[in-house]
Amino acid sequence: MYIESNREIQLVRRPVGMPTKDDFQLVSHPVPELKEGEVLVKNLWLSVDPYMRGRMMERASYIEPFALNAALGGGAVGEIVESRNADFTVGRKVSSMNGWREYFTSAGDDIQLLPQTEIADQAFLSVLGMTGMTAFTGLTKIAELKAGDRVFVSAASGAVGAMVCQIAKLKGCYVAGSVGSEAKARYLLDELNVDAVVNYKTTDDLQDSIAKACPEGIDVYFENVGGAHLEAVLNLMNDHGRIAVCGMIDQYNATTPQAGPVNLSQLIIKKLKVQGFIVFEHWDGYPAFVEQMTQWIEAGKITWKETVYNGIEQAPDAFIGLFKGENTGKMLVKLA
């Protein structure tokens, strides 16, 4: 099958501060005929995630930066539309990190077959994918969550945050979170059954509002934001509390060094454990995670929301929208 027009999004310059659409370019080129052992995948869903912002910078990190003038990468779910590989039949759905493009060829070493299930394909980019795995790993392995913990979650209505809230509730914990709008607050309270919510955009005193939301202090903090959130929470942590550092979106678009919390002495005073983590290093636990999460989904104990943009050309807008708080739940781009 010869594909004459395969559209992809390329990074054409490294963003300074908040990314803009001028940092990206929509490019079209043909896909060559398959070689023996290869498959042709048509992407159906793409994921955009905050961590991608770091890869747009030319710096050493836990993952190499995106190359300029080449297709960006990211989580995707697609369908095999042609195959010259006996291990992958036409019609099977696969996941990959070959997002931000409509088609790609593969020798099979960078794609994974999705289980044949009634659960929607795009769930493997959210609740059953990296998003859910991040929440599960951060809580159970990094923060060593136990029943009865008092948990606070920043960016609690986001893709990861919403999963954290639900898992913590299922584990028998008190859960409070921060959000940036009243609509997101209602989502947490009415649909996710979170115990208390702080709107960080309307409060005059973030620490006081978090303290009122967590009257018995905080045993576990799931950190997605950093900045003022981290400083406020450090003062409210209970002795021997645990902080799982998943992200610090407050700093991703900063153009100058940001001041750190002035109260790091709380780490000593309260004997706190603080650990950053990258979910890719814990992927050996993925099968156990999928088994547990599937049970919760089938029992109706886990729900999730999606914010969907349509068409490959909308991928930059979807990505930029992450930093403007335009998503509730998982930000996705639908291609078909």
mmCIF file of C-alpha atoms in Angstrom:
data_model
loop_
_atom_site.group_PDB
_atom_site.id
_atom_site.type_symbol
_atom_site.label_atom_id
_atom_site.label_comp_id
_atom_site.label_asym_id
_atom_site.label_seq_id
_atom_site.Cartn_x
_atom_site.Cartn_y
_atom_site.Cartn_z
ATOM 1 C CA MET A 1 0.000 0.000 0.000
ATOM 2 C CA TYR A 2 1.540 3.274 -1.107
ATOM 3 C CA ILE A 3 0.526 6.285 0.989
ATOM 4 C CA GLU A 4 1.146 9.439 -1.019
ATOM 5 C CA SER A 5 0.217 11.948 1.682
ATOM 6 C CA ASN A 6 1.309 11.178 5.238
ATOM 7 C CA ARG A 7 0.988 14.291 7.379
ATOM 8 C CA GLU A 8 3.118 14.805 10.472
ATOM 9 C CA ILE A 9 3.914 17.571 12.937
ATOM 10 C CA GLN A 10 7.547 18.649 13.139
ATOM 11 C CA LEU A 11 9.281 20.880 15.672
ATOM 12 C CA VAL A 12 10.913 23.665 13.643
ATOM 13 C CA ARG A 13 12.277 25.775 16.503
ATOM 14 C CA ARG A 14 12.783 25.301 20.217
ATOM 15 C CA PRO A 15 10.134 27.177 22.234
ATOM 16 C CA VAL A 16 11.131 29.987 24.555
ATOM 17 C CA GLY A 17 8.587 30.287 27.330
ATOM 18 C CA MET A 18 5.076 29.221 26.366
ATOM 19 C CA PRO A 19 5.111 27.253 23.097
ATOM 20 C CA THR A 20 3.342 28.826 20.141
ATOM 21 C CA LYS A 21 2.000 27.407 16.899
ATOM 22 C CA ASP A 22 4.975 28.945 15.075
ATOM 23 C CA ASP A 23 7.219 26.412 16.831
ATOM 24 C CA PHE A 24 5.544 23.632 14.835
ATOM 25 C CA GLN A 25 4.995 22.829 11.189
ATOM 26 C CA LEU A 26 2.618 20.476 9.384
ATOM 27 C CA VAL A 27 4.580 18.507 6.778
ATOM 28 C CA SER A 28 3.386 15.944 4.252
ATOM 29 C CA HIS A 29 5.434 13.248 2.544
ATOM 30 C CA PRO A 30 4.791 9.776 1.080
ATOM 31 C CA VAL A 31 5.172 6.476 2.914
ATOM 32 C CA PRO A 32 7.198 3.961 0.898
ATOM 33 C CA GLU A 33 6.106 0.426 0.104
ATOM 34 C CA LEU A 34 6.639 -2.065 2.931
ATOM 35 C CA LYS A 35 9.703 -4.240 3.147
ATOM 36 C CA GLU A 36 9.590 -7.858 4.258
ATOM 37 C CA GLY A 37 8.993 -8.027 8.033
ATOM 38 C CA GLU A 38 7.399 -4.579 8.258
ATOM 39 C CA VAL A 39 3.882 -3.374 9.026
ATOM 40 C CA LEU A 40 2.062 -0.171 8.142
ATOM 41 C CA VAL A 41 0.187 1.453 11.019
ATOM 42 C CA LYS A 42 -2.500 4.104 10.691
ATOM 43 C CA ASN A 43 -2.636 6.158 13.880
ATOM 44 C CA LEU A 44 -6.119 6.617 15.308
ATOM 45 C CA TRP A 45 -5.391 8.492 18.554
ATOM 46 C CA LEU A 46 -2.463 10.618 19.717
ATOM 47 C CA SER A 47 -1.538 11.647 23.226
ATOM 48 C CA VAL A 48 -0.068 15.027 24.163
ATOM 49 C CA ASP A 49 1.555 15.265 27.583
ATOM 50 C CA PRO A 50 3.329 17.942 29.660
ATOM 51 C CA TYR A 51 6.618 15.999 29.738
ATOM 52 C CA MET A 52 6.963 16.656 26.010
ATOM 53 C CA ARG A 53 7.741 20.297 26.782
ATOM 54 C CA GLY A 54 11.044 19.268 28.343
ATOM 55 C CA ARG A 55 11.980 17.285 25.248
ATOM 56 C CA MET A 56 11.617 20.440 23.163
ATOM 57 C CA MET A 57 14.637 21.933 24.933
ATOM 58 C CA GLU A 58 18.235 21.198 23.990
ATOM 59 C CA ARG A 59 19.459 19.874 27.323
ATOM 60 C CA ALA A 60 20.506 16.689 29.043
ATOM 61 C CA SER A 61 17.603 14.902 30.702
ATOM 62 C CA TYR A 62 16.211 11.436 31.354
ATOM 63 C CA ILE A 63 15.180 11.230 27.689
ATOM 64 C CA GLU A 64 16.778 12.710 24.599
ATOM 65 C CA PRO A 65 15.380 15.981 23.201
ATOM 66 C CA PHE A 66 13.222 16.065 20.094
ATOM 67 C CA ALA A 67 15.144 16.704 16.892
ATOM 68 C CA LEU A 68 14.304 19.773 14.846
ATOM 69 C CA ASN A 69 12.649 19.329 11.445
ATOM 70 C CA ALA A 70 11.627 15.748 12.215
ATOM 71 C CA ALA A 71 8.344 14.236 13.323
ATOM 72 C CA LEU A 72 7.697 14.584 17.034
ATOM 73 C CA GLY A 73 7.107 11.439 19.079
ATOM 74 C CA GLY A 74 4.548 10.526 21.691
ATOM 75 C CA GLY A 75 2.017 7.956 22.737
ATOM 76 C CA ALA A 76 -0.325 6.725 20.026
ATOM 77 C CA VAL A 77 -2.847 4.001 19.305
ATOM 78 C CA GLY A 78 -3.220 2.813 15.745
ATOM 79 C CA GLU A 79 -4.433 0.019 13.494
ATOM 80 C CA ILE A 80 -2.334 -2.227 11.311
ATOM 81 C CA VAL A 81 -3.543 -1.617 7.739
ATOM 82 C CA GLU A 82 -0.894 -3.633 5.892
ATOM 83 C CA SER A 83 1.468 -6.325 7.088
ATOM 84 C CA ARG A 84 4.433 -8.289 5.831
ATOM 85 C CA ASN A 85 5.148 -9.592 9.329
ATOM 86 C CA ALA A 86 3.504 -12.836 10.480
ATOM 87 C CA ASP A 87 3.382 -11.665 14.101
ATOM 88 C CA PHE A 88 1.117 -8.706 13.297
ATOM 89 C CA THR A 89 -2.093 -9.205 11.360
ATOM 90 C CA VAL A 90 -4.096 -6.553 9.540
ATOM 91 C CA GLY A 91 -6.838 -5.080 11.701
ATOM 92 C CA ARG A 92 -5.079 -5.486 15.062
ATOM 93 C CA LYS A 93 -4.723 -2.374 17.217
ATOM 94 C CA VAL A 94 -1.301 -1.411 18.553
ATOM 95 C CA SER A 95 0.236 1.164 20.857
ATOM 96 C CA SER A 96 3.497 2.941 20.171
ATOM 97 C CA MET A 97 5.492 6.098 20.824
ATOM 98 C CA ASN A 98 5.197 7.056 17.141
ATOM 99 C CA GLY A 99 2.612 9.772 17.549
ATOM 100 C CA TRP A 100 2.270 13.195 15.865
ATOM 101 C CA ARG A 101 1.921 11.538 12.432
ATOM 102 C CA GLU A 102 -0.870 9.827 10.504
ATOM 103 C CA TYR A 103 1.013 6.700 9.358
ATOM 104 C CA PHE A 104 4.281 4.962 10.153
ATOM 105 C CA THR A 105 6.074 1.752 9.251
ATOM 106 C CA SER A 106 7.533 -0.597 11.820
ATOM 107 C CA ALA A 107 9.529 -3.806 11.963
ATOM 108 C CA GLY A 108 7.505 -4.704 15.057
ATOM 109 C CA ASP A 109 10.063 -3.859 17.714
ATOM 110 C CA ASP A 110 8.501 -0.516 18.643
ATOM 111 C CA ILE A 111 4.803 -1.469 18.719
ATOM 112 C CA GLN A 112 2.737 -3.458 21.206
ATOM 113 C CA LEU A 113 -0.465 -5.328 20.428
ATOM 114 C CA LEU A 114 -3.448 -4.111 22.420
ATOM 115 C CA PRO A 115 -5.541 -6.732 24.183
ATOM 116 C CA GLN A 116 -8.798 -7.456 22.393
ATOM 117 C CA THR A 117 -11.268 -5.928 24.813
ATOM 118 C CA GLU A 118 -14.485 -3.920 24.873
ATOM 119 C CA ILE A 119 -12.667 -1.010 26.495
ATOM 120 C CA ALA A 120 -12.191 1.930 24.106
ATOM 121 C CA ASP A 121 -8.895 2.029 22.206
ATOM 122 C CA GLN A 122 -7.893 5.450 23.513
ATOM 123 C CA ALA A 123 -8.101 4.187 27.099
ATOM 124 C CA PHE A 124 -4.648 2.702 26.482
ATOM 125 C CA LEU A 125 -3.360 6.276 26.253
ATOM 126 C CA SER A 126 -5.007 7.278 29.522
ATOM 127 C CA VAL A 127 -6.483 5.098 32.234
ATOM 128 C CA LEU A 128 -4.830 1.882 30.961
ATOM 129 C CA GLY A 129 -1.717 3.563 29.595
ATOM 130 C CA MET A 130 1.077 5.787 30.809
ATOM 131 C CA THR A 131 -1.363 8.114 32.595
ATOM 132 C CA GLY A 132 -2.939 5.462 34.795
ATOM 133 C CA MET A 133 0.368 3.676 35.276
ATOM 134 C CA THR A 134 1.963 6.926 36.467
ATOM 135 C CA ALA A 135 -0.753 7.497 39.039
ATOM 136 C CA PHE A 136 -0.692 3.894 40.246
ATOM 137 C CA THR A 137 3.103 3.721 40.477
ATOM 138 C CA GLY A 138 3.484 7.081 42.159
ATOM 139 C CA LEU A 139 0.948 6.252 44.841
ATOM 140 C CA THR A 140 1.622 2.604 45.561
ATOM 141 C CA LYS A 141 5.359 2.300 44.942
ATOM 142 C CA ILE A 142 6.850 5.763 45.449
ATOM 143 C CA ALA A 143 4.527 7.194 48.110
ATOM 144 C CA GLU A 144 3.870 3.788 49.721
ATOM 145 C CA LEU A 145 0.182 4.601 50.110
ATOM 146 C CA LYS A 146 -1.734 2.878 52.876
ATOM 147 C CA ALA A 147 -5.343 2.911 53.999
ATOM 148 C CA GLY A 148 -6.209 5.905 56.150
ATOM 149 C CA ASP A 149 -3.587 8.226 54.649
ATOM 150 C CA ARG A 150 -4.510 11.876 54.185
ATOM 151 C CA VAL A 151 -3.670 12.618 50.528
ATOM 152 C CA PHE A 152 -3.321 15.919 48.697
ATOM 153 C CA VAL A 153 -3.049 16.074 44.882
ATOM 154 C CA SER A 154 -2.040 19.116 42.836
ATOM 155 C CA ALA A 155 -3.504 19.504 39.324
ATOM 156 C CA ALA A 156 -6.103 17.054 40.561
ATOM 157 C CA SER A 157 -8.452 17.280 37.572
ATOM 158 C CA GLY A 158 -5.736 16.526 35.031
ATOM 159 C CA ALA A 159 -5.212 13.151 33.419
ATOM 160 C CA VAL A 160 -2.856 11.821 36.092
ATOM 161 C CA GLY A 161 -4.345 13.766 38.988
ATOM 162 C CA ALA A 162 -7.854 12.432 38.445
ATOM 163 C CA MET A 163 -6.521 8.872 38.453
ATOM 164 C CA VAL A 164 -4.564 9.561 41.647
ATOM 165 C CA CYS A 165 -7.689 10.849 43.377
ATOM 166 C CA GLN A 166 -9.718 7.779 42.470
ATOM 167 C CA ILE A 167 -7.048 5.228 43.331
ATOM 168 C CA ALA A 168 -6.430 6.872 46.691
ATOM 169 C CA LYS A 169 -10.160 6.806 47.467
ATOM 170 C CA LEU A 170 -10.342 3.131 46.474
ATOM 171 C CA LYS A 171 -7.463 2.477 48.865
ATOM 172 C CA GLY A 172 -9.444 3.969 51.770
ATOM 173 C CA CYS A 173 -7.806 7.400 52.009
ATOM 174 C CA TYR A 174 -8.991 10.948 52.660
ATOM 175 C CA VAL A 175 -8.332 12.877 49.429
ATOM 176 C CA ALA A 176 -8.153 16.597 48.672
ATOM 177 C CA GLY A 177 -6.899 18.290 45.532
ATOM 178 C CA SER A 178 -6.251 21.609 43.831
ATOM 179 C CA VAL A 179 -7.786 22.759 40.549
ATOM 180 C CA GLY A 180 -7.989 25.956 38.504
ATOM 181 C CA SER A 181 -11.729 26.405 37.940
ATOM 182 C CA GLU A 182 -15.068 25.895 39.645
ATOM 183 C CA ALA A 183 -16.152 23.468 36.916
ATOM 184 C CA LYS A 184 -13.126 21.292 37.674
ATOM 185 C CA ALA A 185 -13.869 21.548 41.386
ATOM 186 C CA ARG A 186 -17.408 20.276 40.804
ATOM 187 C CA TYR A 187 -16.020 17.407 38.714
ATOM 188 C CA LEU A 188 -13.804 16.272 41.586
ATOM 189 C CA LEU A 189 -16.487 16.627 44.232
ATOM 190 C CA ASP A 190 -19.521 15.343 42.324
ATOM 191 C CA GLU A 191 -18.023 12.666 40.059
ATOM 192 C CA LEU A 192 -14.804 11.533 41.725
ATOM 193 C CA ASN A 193 -16.084 11.846 45.315
ATOM 194 C CA VAL A 194 -13.002 13.749 46.473
ATOM 195 C CA ASP A 195 -13.370 14.971 50.051
ATOM 196 C CA ALA A 196 -12.272 18.591 49.544
ATOM 197 C CA VAL A 197 -11.064 20.866 46.747
ATOM 198 C CA VAL A 198 -9.006 24.072 46.561
ATOM 199 C CA ASN A 199 -9.321 26.476 43.620
ATOM 200 C CA TYR A 200 -5.815 27.911 43.518
ATOM 201 C CA LYS A 201 -6.855 30.656 41.092
ATOM 202 C CA THR A 202 -9.435 32.207 43.399
ATOM 203 C CA THR A 203 -7.897 31.769 46.845
ATOM 204 C CA ASP A 204 -6.108 34.674 48.511
ATOM 205 C CA ASP A 205 -4.046 32.323 50.694
ATOM 206 C CA LEU A 206 -3.104 28.997 49.127
ATOM 207 C CA GLN A 207 -1.620 27.491 52.268
ATOM 208 C CA ASP A 208 -4.617 28.438 54.388
ATOM 209 C CA SER A 209 -7.017 26.977 51.828
ATOM 210 C CA ILE A 210 -5.078 23.717 51.643
ATOM 211 C CA ALA A 211 -4.962 23.577 55.446
ATOM 212 C CA LYS A 212 -8.759 23.904 55.599
ATOM 213 C CA ALA A 213 -9.118 21.181 52.947
ATOM 214 C CA CYS A 214 -6.762 18.933 54.945
ATOM 215 C CA PRO A 215 -7.648 19.579 58.603
ATOM 216 C CA GLU A 216 -5.669 16.540 59.812
ATOM 217 C CA GLY A 217 -2.587 17.412 57.771
ATOM 218 C CA ILE A 218 -1.114 15.600 54.789
ATOM 219 C CA ASP A 219 0.528 12.171 54.818
ATOM 220 C CA VAL A 220 0.979 11.827 51.044
ATOM 221 C CA TYR A 221 1.418 14.622 48.527
ATOM 222 C CA PHE A 222 1.247 13.757 44.826
ATOM 223 C CA GLU A 223 3.160 16.604 43.203
ATOM 224 C CA ASN A 224 2.272 17.707 39.683
ATOM 225 C CA VAL A 225 2.787 21.465 39.924
ATOM 226 C CA GLY A 226 5.671 22.644 42.116
ATOM 227 C CA GLY A 227 6.211 26.300 42.976
ATOM 228 C CA ALA A 228 3.824 27.800 45.512
ATOM 229 C CA HIS A 229 1.993 24.490 45.862
ATOM 230 C CA LEU A 230 5.089 22.678 47.088
ATOM 231 C CA GLU A 231 6.008 25.449 49.510
ATOM 232 C CA ALA A 232 2.504 25.509 51.009
ATOM 233 C CA VAL A 233 2.261 21.732 51.324
ATOM 234 C CA LEU A 234 5.647 21.357 53.005
ATOM 235 C CA ASN A 235 4.300 23.377 55.936
ATOM 236 C CA LEU A 236 1.257 21.102 56.194
ATOM 237 C CA MET A 237 2.866 17.676 55.895
ATOM 238 C CA ASN A 238 2.591 15.305 58.838
ATOM 239 C CA ASP A 239 5.647 13.668 60.350
ATOM 240 C CA HIS A 240 7.095 10.929 58.125
ATOM 241 C CA GLY A 241 4.984 12.110 55.195
ATOM 242 C CA ARG A 242 5.833 11.031 51.644
ATOM 243 C CA ILE A 243 5.947 13.203 48.538
ATOM 244 C CA ALA A 244 5.869 11.586 45.092
ATOM 245 C CA VAL A 245 7.158 14.117 42.570
ATOM 246 C CA CYS A 246 5.563 13.366 39.213
ATOM 247 C CA GLY A 247 5.841 16.767 37.540
ATOM 248 C CA MET A 248 6.333 20.491 38.064
ATOM 249 C CA ILE A 249 4.274 22.075 35.318
ATOM 250 C CA ASP A 250 4.556 25.448 37.045
ATOM 251 C CA GLN A 251 8.162 25.633 35.814
ATOM 252 C CA TYR A 252 8.040 24.025 32.378
ATOM 253 C CA ASN A 253 7.745 27.290 30.443
ATOM 254 C CA ALA A 254 9.892 29.447 32.744
ATOM 255 C CA THR A 255 12.534 31.516 30.932
ATOM 256 C CA THR A 256 14.562 32.328 34.068
ATOM 257 C CA PRO A 257 15.556 30.179 37.079
ATOM 258 C CA GLN A 258 12.715 29.876 39.574
ATOM 259 C CA ALA A 259 13.200 30.319 43.318
ATOM 260 C CA GLY A 260 12.862 27.126 45.303
ATOM 261 C CA PRO A 261 10.738 26.718 48.434
ATOM 262 C CA VAL A 262 12.076 28.786 51.343
ATOM 263 C CA ASN A 263 10.996 26.143 53.847
ATOM 264 C CA LEU A 264 13.042 23.081 52.877
ATOM 265 C CA SER A 265 13.945 22.721 56.539
ATOM 266 C CA GLN A 266 10.534 21.050 56.874
ATOM 267 C CA LEU A 267 12.093 17.995 55.219
ATOM 268 C CA ILE A 268 14.253 17.535 58.300
ATOM 269 C CA ILE A 269 11.835 18.750 60.943
ATOM 270 C CA LYS A 270 9.088 16.395 59.767
ATOM 271 C CA LYS A 271 11.338 13.549 58.549
ATOM 272 C CA LEU A 272 9.801 13.664 55.095
ATOM 273 C CA LYS A 273 10.531 11.373 52.161
ATOM 274 C CA VAL A 274 10.618 13.135 48.777
ATOM 275 C CA GLN A 275 11.199 11.111 45.609
ATOM 276 C CA GLY A 276 10.921 11.997 41.972
ATOM 277 C CA PHE A 277 10.087 9.225 39.531
ATOM 278 C CA ILE A 278 9.848 8.477 35.822
ATOM 279 C CA VAL A 279 7.233 5.870 35.026
ATOM 280 C CA PHE A 280 9.305 4.304 32.228
ATOM 281 C CA GLU A 281 11.666 2.927 34.880
ATOM 282 C CA HIS A 282 8.819 0.973 36.483
ATOM 283 C CA TRP A 283 7.285 -0.608 33.384
ATOM 284 C CA ASP A 284 7.940 -4.126 34.689
ATOM 285 C CA GLY A 285 4.903 -3.533 36.901
ATOM 286 C CA TYR A 286 2.613 -2.776 33.944
ATOM 287 C CA PRO A 287 0.918 -6.205 33.678
ATOM 288 C CA ALA A 288 -0.092 -6.148 37.362
ATOM 289 C CA PHE A 289 -1.341 -2.582 36.954
ATOM 290 C CA VAL A 290 -3.479 -3.478 33.918
ATOM 291 C CA GLU A 291 -4.995 -6.442 35.758
ATOM 292 C CA GLN A 292 -5.958 -4.292 38.745
ATOM 293 C CA MET A 293 -7.172 -1.312 36.719
ATOM 294 C CA THR A 294 -9.258 -3.505 34.408
ATOM 295 C CA GLN A 295 -11.001 -4.999 37.439
ATOM 296 C CA TRP A 296 -11.816 -1.524 38.745
ATOM 297 C CA ILE A 297 -13.078 -0.366 35.331
ATOM 298 C CA GLU A 298 -15.298 -3.418 34.852
ATOM 299 C CA ALA A 299 -16.693 -2.929 38.354
ATOM 300 C CA GLY A 300 -17.532 0.710 37.562
ATOM 301 C CA LYS A 301 -15.140 2.009 40.214
ATOM 302 C CA ILE A 302 -12.950 4.109 37.896
ATOM 303 C CA THR A 303 -14.084 6.796 35.475
ATOM 304 C CA TRP A 304 -12.135 9.170 33.289
ATOM 305 C CA LYS A 305 -12.665 12.207 31.120
ATOM 306 C CA GLU A 306 -11.133 13.140 27.801
ATOM 307 C CA THR A 307 -10.584 16.471 26.078
ATOM 308 C CA VAL A 308 -10.412 15.697 22.354
ATOM 309 C CA TYR A 309 -9.052 17.723 19.437
ATOM 310 C CA ASN A 310 -9.696 16.443 15.919
ATOM 311 C CA GLY A 311 -7.103 16.077 13.168
ATOM 312 C CA ILE A 312 -3.314 15.945 13.108
ATOM 313 C CA GLU A 313 -3.206 19.678 12.393
ATOM 314 C CA GLN A 314 -4.774 20.276 15.833
ATOM 315 C CA ALA A 315 -1.982 18.536 17.767
ATOM 316 C CA PRO A 316 -0.020 21.749 18.509
ATOM 317 C CA ASP A 317 -3.185 23.456 19.800
ATOM 318 C CA ALA A 318 -3.929 20.477 22.024
ATOM 319 C CA PHE A 319 -0.384 20.494 23.383
ATOM 320 C CA ILE A 320 -0.371 24.238 24.079
ATOM 321 C CA GLY A 321 -3.770 23.877 25.730
ATOM 322 C CA LEU A 322 -2.210 21.695 28.427
ATOM 323 C CA PHE A 323 -0.371 24.726 29.803
ATOM 324 C CA LYS A 324 -3.477 26.908 29.718
ATOM 325 C CA GLY A 325 -5.541 24.465 31.758
ATOM 326 C CA GLU A 326 -7.890 23.755 28.859
ATOM 327 C CA ASN A 327 -8.184 20.037 29.544
ATOM 328 C CA THR A 328 -10.198 18.090 32.043
ATOM 329 C CA GLY A 329 -8.755 14.604 32.184
ATOM 330 C CA LYS A 330 -6.679 13.268 29.300
ATOM 331 C CA MET A 331 -5.813 15.524 26.360
ATOM 332 C CA LEU A 332 -6.097 13.548 23.117
ATOM 333 C CA VAL A 333 -6.025 14.100 19.367
ATOM 334 C CA LYS A 334 -8.352 11.942 17.275
ATOM 335 C CA LEU A 335 -7.192 11.157 13.753
ATOM 336 C CA ALA A 336 -9.942 8.847 12.489
#
